Amino acid sequence: MPAAEQVLLRSGTMWLLLQSLLLLLLASCLRSAAAFPKGCYPSEEEGLKTFRCSNARLTEVPRDIPNDTNKLYLDSNRIPFLPRDAFRDLPLLLELDLSHNAITSVESGAFRGLAEHLHFLDLSSNRLVSVSKDAFSNLKAKVNLSNNPWLCDCQLQELIRTVDLAAGSSGGIVCGSSAQEEHVGKAFLQVIADTDFCNVYKKTTDIAMLVTMFGWFAMVISYLVYYVRQNQEDARRHLEYLKSLPSKQRRSEESSTISTVV
């Protein structure tokens, strides 16, 4: 075979191999993109692996998020709640943005697995009214809880004492509702400067316990009084009956009664 034909054959073979390689790479990229929810995409920002799902119309935390993600943006979606272990497969996550969603509840253990690395958690501008402090157990991240319709009570007070609030966010934690109407619309930290919700709750509980104990005590006393009066009435009727009997029969009845008693 002439040398020119051999060169052309080898060139054609290399070109076919190169095309096959490019097609494989393209198919791999397409498969990776298809695995992500619509509107979500990975990127790299400031040397950190980022996964963005902002404004993607999500109604739940997406699955198949790359487990080497450092920054996750799920803001401006329609996510209603955070289930247990929602982020357990993201051990390298440093920042988590869940702001501007419709979150009303956070299950205990929702952030399990993030305690060691997470630096910042944004839950602002959601619909949170009440969240147990256990939901943030062992979490060391700075947390933004502003712009939610919080119920100002002992549970919120315990939550605020548990989490490390992000700088400048405390003023945005405002009472959306409260047992005391004058607190509504005020910053929570301003309210608890004058009101200890947990102490008020403890006093209310103590009073309720005292009222309950008094009620039971009154019922027991009433029953004892009724029982004594009932027995006295029965004894009086029996004595009147004995008096109405003839003397001999009465003595016999009395003796029988005494014997029975003895």
Coordinates of C-alpha atoms in Angstrom, one line a residue:
M1 CA 0.0 0.0 0.0
P2 CA 1.4 3.4 -1.0
A3 CA 2.6 5.6 1.9
A4 CA 0.1 8.3 1.1
E5 CA -2.8 5.9 1.5
Q6 CA -1.4 4.7 4.8
V7 CA -1.2 8.2 6.1
L8 CA -4.8 9.0 5.0
L9 CA -6.0 5.8 6.5
R10 CA -4.4 6.5 9.8
S11 CA -5.6 10.1 9.7
G12 CA -9.2 8.9 9.1
T13 CA -8.9 6.4 12.0
M14 CA -7.7 9.1 14.4
W15 CA -10.4 11.4 13.3
L16 CA -13.1 8.8 13.9
L17 CA -11.6 8.1 17.4
L18 CA -11.6 11.8 18.1
Q19 CA -15.2 12.1 17.0
S20 CA -16.2 9.2 19.2
L21 CA -14.5 10.7 22.2
L22 CA -16.2 14.0 21.7
L23 CA -19.6 12.3 21.4
L24 CA -19.0 10.4 24.6
L25 CA -18.0 13.6 26.4
L26 CA -21.1 15.4 25.1
A27 CA -23.4 12.5 26.0
S28 CA -21.9 12.4 29.5
C29 CA -22.5 16.2 29.9
L30 CA -26.1 15.9 28.7
R31 CA -26.7 13.0 31.1
S32 CA -25.4 15.1 34.0
A33 CA -27.5 18.1 33.0
A34 CA -30.6 15.9 32.6
A35 CA -30.1 14.6 36.2
F36 CA -30.5 18.1 37.6
P37 CA -33.9 19.7 38.1
K38 CA -34.9 22.3 35.5
G39 CA -33.3 25.7 36.4
C40 CA -30.5 24.1 38.5
Y41 CA -26.9 24.1 37.4
P42 CA -23.4 23.6 39.0
S43 CA -20.7 26.2 38.8
E44 CA -17.5 27.3 40.5
E45 CA -17.4 30.6 42.4
E46 CA -14.2 31.8 44.2
G47 CA -12.8 28.4 44.1
L48 CA -15.9 26.8 45.7
K49 CA -18.1 24.3 44.1
T50 CA -21.6 25.9 43.8
F51 CA -25.0 24.5 43.0
R52 CA -27.7 27.1 42.1
C53 CA -31.4 26.4 42.0
S54 CA -32.6 30.0 42.5
N55 CA -36.0 30.8 41.0
A56 CA -36.4 27.2 39.8
R57 CA -40.0 26.8 41.0
L58 CA -39.0 23.9 43.3
T59 CA -41.5 22.5 45.7
E60 CA -39.0 20.3 47.6
V61 CA -35.3 20.1 48.3
P62 CA -33.9 18.5 45.1
R63 CA -32.1 15.2 45.1
D64 CA -28.9 14.3 43.2
I65 CA -27.2 17.5 44.3
P66 CA -23.4 16.8 43.8
N67 CA -22.1 15.7 47.2
D68 CA -19.0 17.8 46.9
T69 CA -21.1 21.1 46.8
N70 CA -19.7 23.9 49.0
K71 CA -22.4 26.5 48.4
L72 CA -26.1 25.6 47.7
Y73 CA -28.6 28.2 46.6
L74 CA -32.3 27.2 46.9
D75 CA -33.6 30.7 47.3
S76 CA -36.8 32.1 45.7
N77 CA -38.6 28.8 45.3
R78 CA -41.8 27.3 46.7
I79 CA -40.4 24.8 49.2
P80 CA -43.0 24.4 52.0
F81 CA -41.0 22.4 54.6
L82 CA -37.6 20.8 55.4
P83 CA -37.8 17.1 56.2
R84 CA -35.4 15.1 58.3
D85 CA -32.0 14.4 56.7
A86 CA -32.8 16.8 53.8
F87 CA -29.0 17.6 53.4
R88 CA -27.3 14.6 54.9
D89 CA -25.4 13.7 51.7
L90 CA -23.7 17.1 51.6
P91 CA -20.8 16.8 54.1
L92 CA -18.8 19.6 52.5
L93 CA -21.5 22.2 52.5
L94 CA -20.4 25.6 53.8
E95 CA -23.3 27.9 52.8
L96 CA -27.0 27.1 52.5
D97 CA -29.5 29.7 51.2
L98 CA -33.2 28.9 51.7
S99 CA -34.5 32.4 51.8
H100 CA -37.7 33.6 50.0
N101 CA -39.4 30.2 50.1
A102 CA -42.7 29.1 51.7
I103 CA -41.2 27.1 54.5
T104 CA -43.6 26.8 57.5
S105 CA -41.9 23.9 59.4
V106 CA -38.4 22.5 59.9
E107 CA -38.3 18.9 61.2
S108 CA -35.8 17.9 63.9
G109 CA -32.7 16.5 62.1
A110 CA -33.3 18.5 58.9
F111 CA -29.7 19.8 59.1
R112 CA -28.2 16.6 60.4
G113 CA -24.7 16.1 59.0
L114 CA -24.0 19.8 58.5
A115 CA -22.9 20.6 62.0
E116 CA -19.1 20.4 61.4
H117 CA -18.7 22.4 58.2
L118 CA -21.8 24.7 57.6
H119 CA -20.8 28.4 58.2
F120 CA -24.0 30.2 57.1
L121 CA -27.7 29.3 56.9
D122 CA -30.3 31.7 55.5
L123 CA -33.9 31.0 56.4
S124 CA -35.1 34.6 56.0
S125 CA -38.3 35.6 54.3
N126 CA -40.2 32.4 54.8
R127 CA -43.4 31.6 56.7
L128 CA -41.9 30.3 59.9
V129 CA -44.1 30.8 63.0
S130 CA -42.6 28.4 65.4
V131 CA -39.6 26.0 65.3
S132 CA -38.2 23.7 68.0
K133 CA -34.6 24.5 69.1
D134 CA -33.9 20.8 68.4
A135 CA -34.0 21.5 64.7
F136 CA -30.8 23.4 65.0
S137 CA -29.1 21.0 67.5
N138 CA -25.3 21.2 67.3
L139 CA -25.4 23.6 64.4
K140 CA -22.5 26.1 64.6
A141 CA -23.5 28.2 61.5
K142 CA -24.5 31.8 61.5
V143 CA -28.3 31.7 61.0
N144 CA -30.6 34.4 59.5
L145 CA -34.1 34.1 60.8
S146 CA -35.4 37.5 59.8
N147 CA -38.6 38.4 58.0
N148 CA -40.7 35.5 59.2
P149 CA -44.2 35.8 61.0
W150 CA -42.8 34.5 64.3
L151 CA -45.0 33.6 67.3
C152 CA -43.3 35.3 70.2
D153 CA -43.4 32.8 73.0
C154 CA -41.1 30.6 75.2
Q155 CA -40.2 28.3 72.3
L156 CA -38.9 31.2 70.2
Q157 CA -37.0 32.5 73.2
E158 CA -35.3 29.1 73.6
L159 CA -34.5 29.0 69.9
I160 CA -32.9 32.4 69.9
R161 CA -30.7 31.4 72.8
T162 CA -29.7 28.2 70.9
V163 CA -28.7 29.6 67.5
D164 CA -25.9 31.9 66.6
L165 CA -27.7 34.8 64.7
A166 CA -26.1 36.3 61.7
A167 CA -24.8 39.8 62.1
G168 CA -27.4 42.4 61.5
S169 CA -30.3 39.9 61.3
S170 CA -31.6 40.1 64.9
G171 CA -33.6 43.3 64.2
G172 CA -35.6 41.5 61.5
I173 CA -37.0 38.9 63.9
V174 CA -40.3 40.5 64.6
C175 CA -43.4 39.3 66.5
G176 CA -46.0 38.3 64.0
S177 CA -48.3 37.2 66.8
S178 CA -48.1 37.0 70.6
A179 CA -50.2 36.2 73.6
Q180 CA -49.9 39.9 74.5
E181 CA -51.2 42.1 71.7
E182 CA -48.8 44.9 72.5
H183 CA -45.8 42.8 71.4
V184 CA -47.1 42.3 67.8
G185 CA -44.9 44.2 65.3
K186 CA -42.0 44.7 67.7
A187 CA -38.5 43.2 67.4
F188 CA -38.3 40.1 69.5
L189 CA -35.0 41.0 71.2
Q190 CA -36.6 44.3 72.2
V191 CA -39.6 42.4 73.7
I192 CA -37.5 39.9 75.7
A193 CA -35.5 42.7 77.2
D194 CA -38.6 43.4 79.4
T195 CA -40.5 40.1 79.2
D196 CA -39.3 36.6 80.1
F197 CA -41.7 34.4 78.1
C198 CA -40.4 31.1 79.7
N199 CA -40.8 32.5 83.2
V200 CA -44.3 33.6 82.5
Y201 CA -45.1 30.1 81.1
K202 CA -43.6 28.5 84.2
K203 CA -45.8 30.6 86.5
T204 CA -48.9 29.9 84.4
T205 CA -48.1 26.1 84.6
D206 CA -47.6 26.3 88.3
I207 CA -50.9 28.1 88.8
A208 CA -52.7 25.5 86.6
M209 CA -51.2 22.7 88.7
L210 CA -52.3 24.3 91.9
V211 CA -55.8 24.8 90.6
T212 CA -55.9 21.2 89.4
M213 CA -54.7 19.9 92.8
F214 CA -57.2 22.1 94.7
G215 CA -60.0 20.7 92.5
W216 CA -59.0 17.1 93.2
F217 CA -58.8 18.0 97.0
A218 CA -62.2 19.6 97.0
M219 CA -63.7 16.5 95.2
V220 CA -62.2 14.2 97.8
I221 CA -63.4 16.3 100.7
S222 CA -66.9 16.5 99.2
Y223 CA -67.0 12.7 98.8
L224 CA -66.0 12.2 102.4
V225 CA -68.6 14.6 103.7
Y226 CA -71.2 12.9 101.6
Y227 CA -70.2 9.5 102.8
V228 CA -70.2 10.5 106.5
R229 CA -73.6 12.2 106.1
Q230 CA -75.1 9.2 104.2
N231 CA -73.9 6.8 107.0
Q232 CA -75.2 9.1 109.7
E233 CA -78.6 9.1 108.0
D234 CA -78.6 5.3 107.7
A235 CA -77.6 5.0 111.4
R236 CA -80.3 7.4 112.5
R237 CA -83.0 5.5 110.6
H238 CA -81.8 2.2 112.1
L239 CA -82.0 3.6 115.6
E240 CA -85.5 4.9 115.0
Y241 CA -86.5 1.5 113.7
L242 CA -85.2 -0.1 116.9
K243 CA -87.0 2.3 119.1
S244 CA -90.3 1.5 117.3
L245 CA -90.0 -2.3 118.1
P246 CA -91.5 -3.9 121.3
S247 CA -89.1 -4.0 124.2
K248 CA -88.1 -7.7 124.1
Q249 CA -87.7 -7.7 120.3
R250 CA -85.8 -4.5 120.6
R251 CA -83.4 -6.0 123.1
S252 CA -83.0 -9.0 121.0
E253 CA -82.3 -6.8 117.9
E254 CA -79.9 -4.7 119.9
S255 CA -78.1 -7.8 121.2
S256 CA -77.9 -9.1 117.7
T257 CA -76.6 -5.8 116.4
I258 CA -74.0 -5.7 119.2
S259 CA -73.0 -9.3 118.5
T260 CA -72.6 -8.5 114.8
V261 CA -70.6 -5.5 115.6
V262 CA -68.3 -7.5 118.0

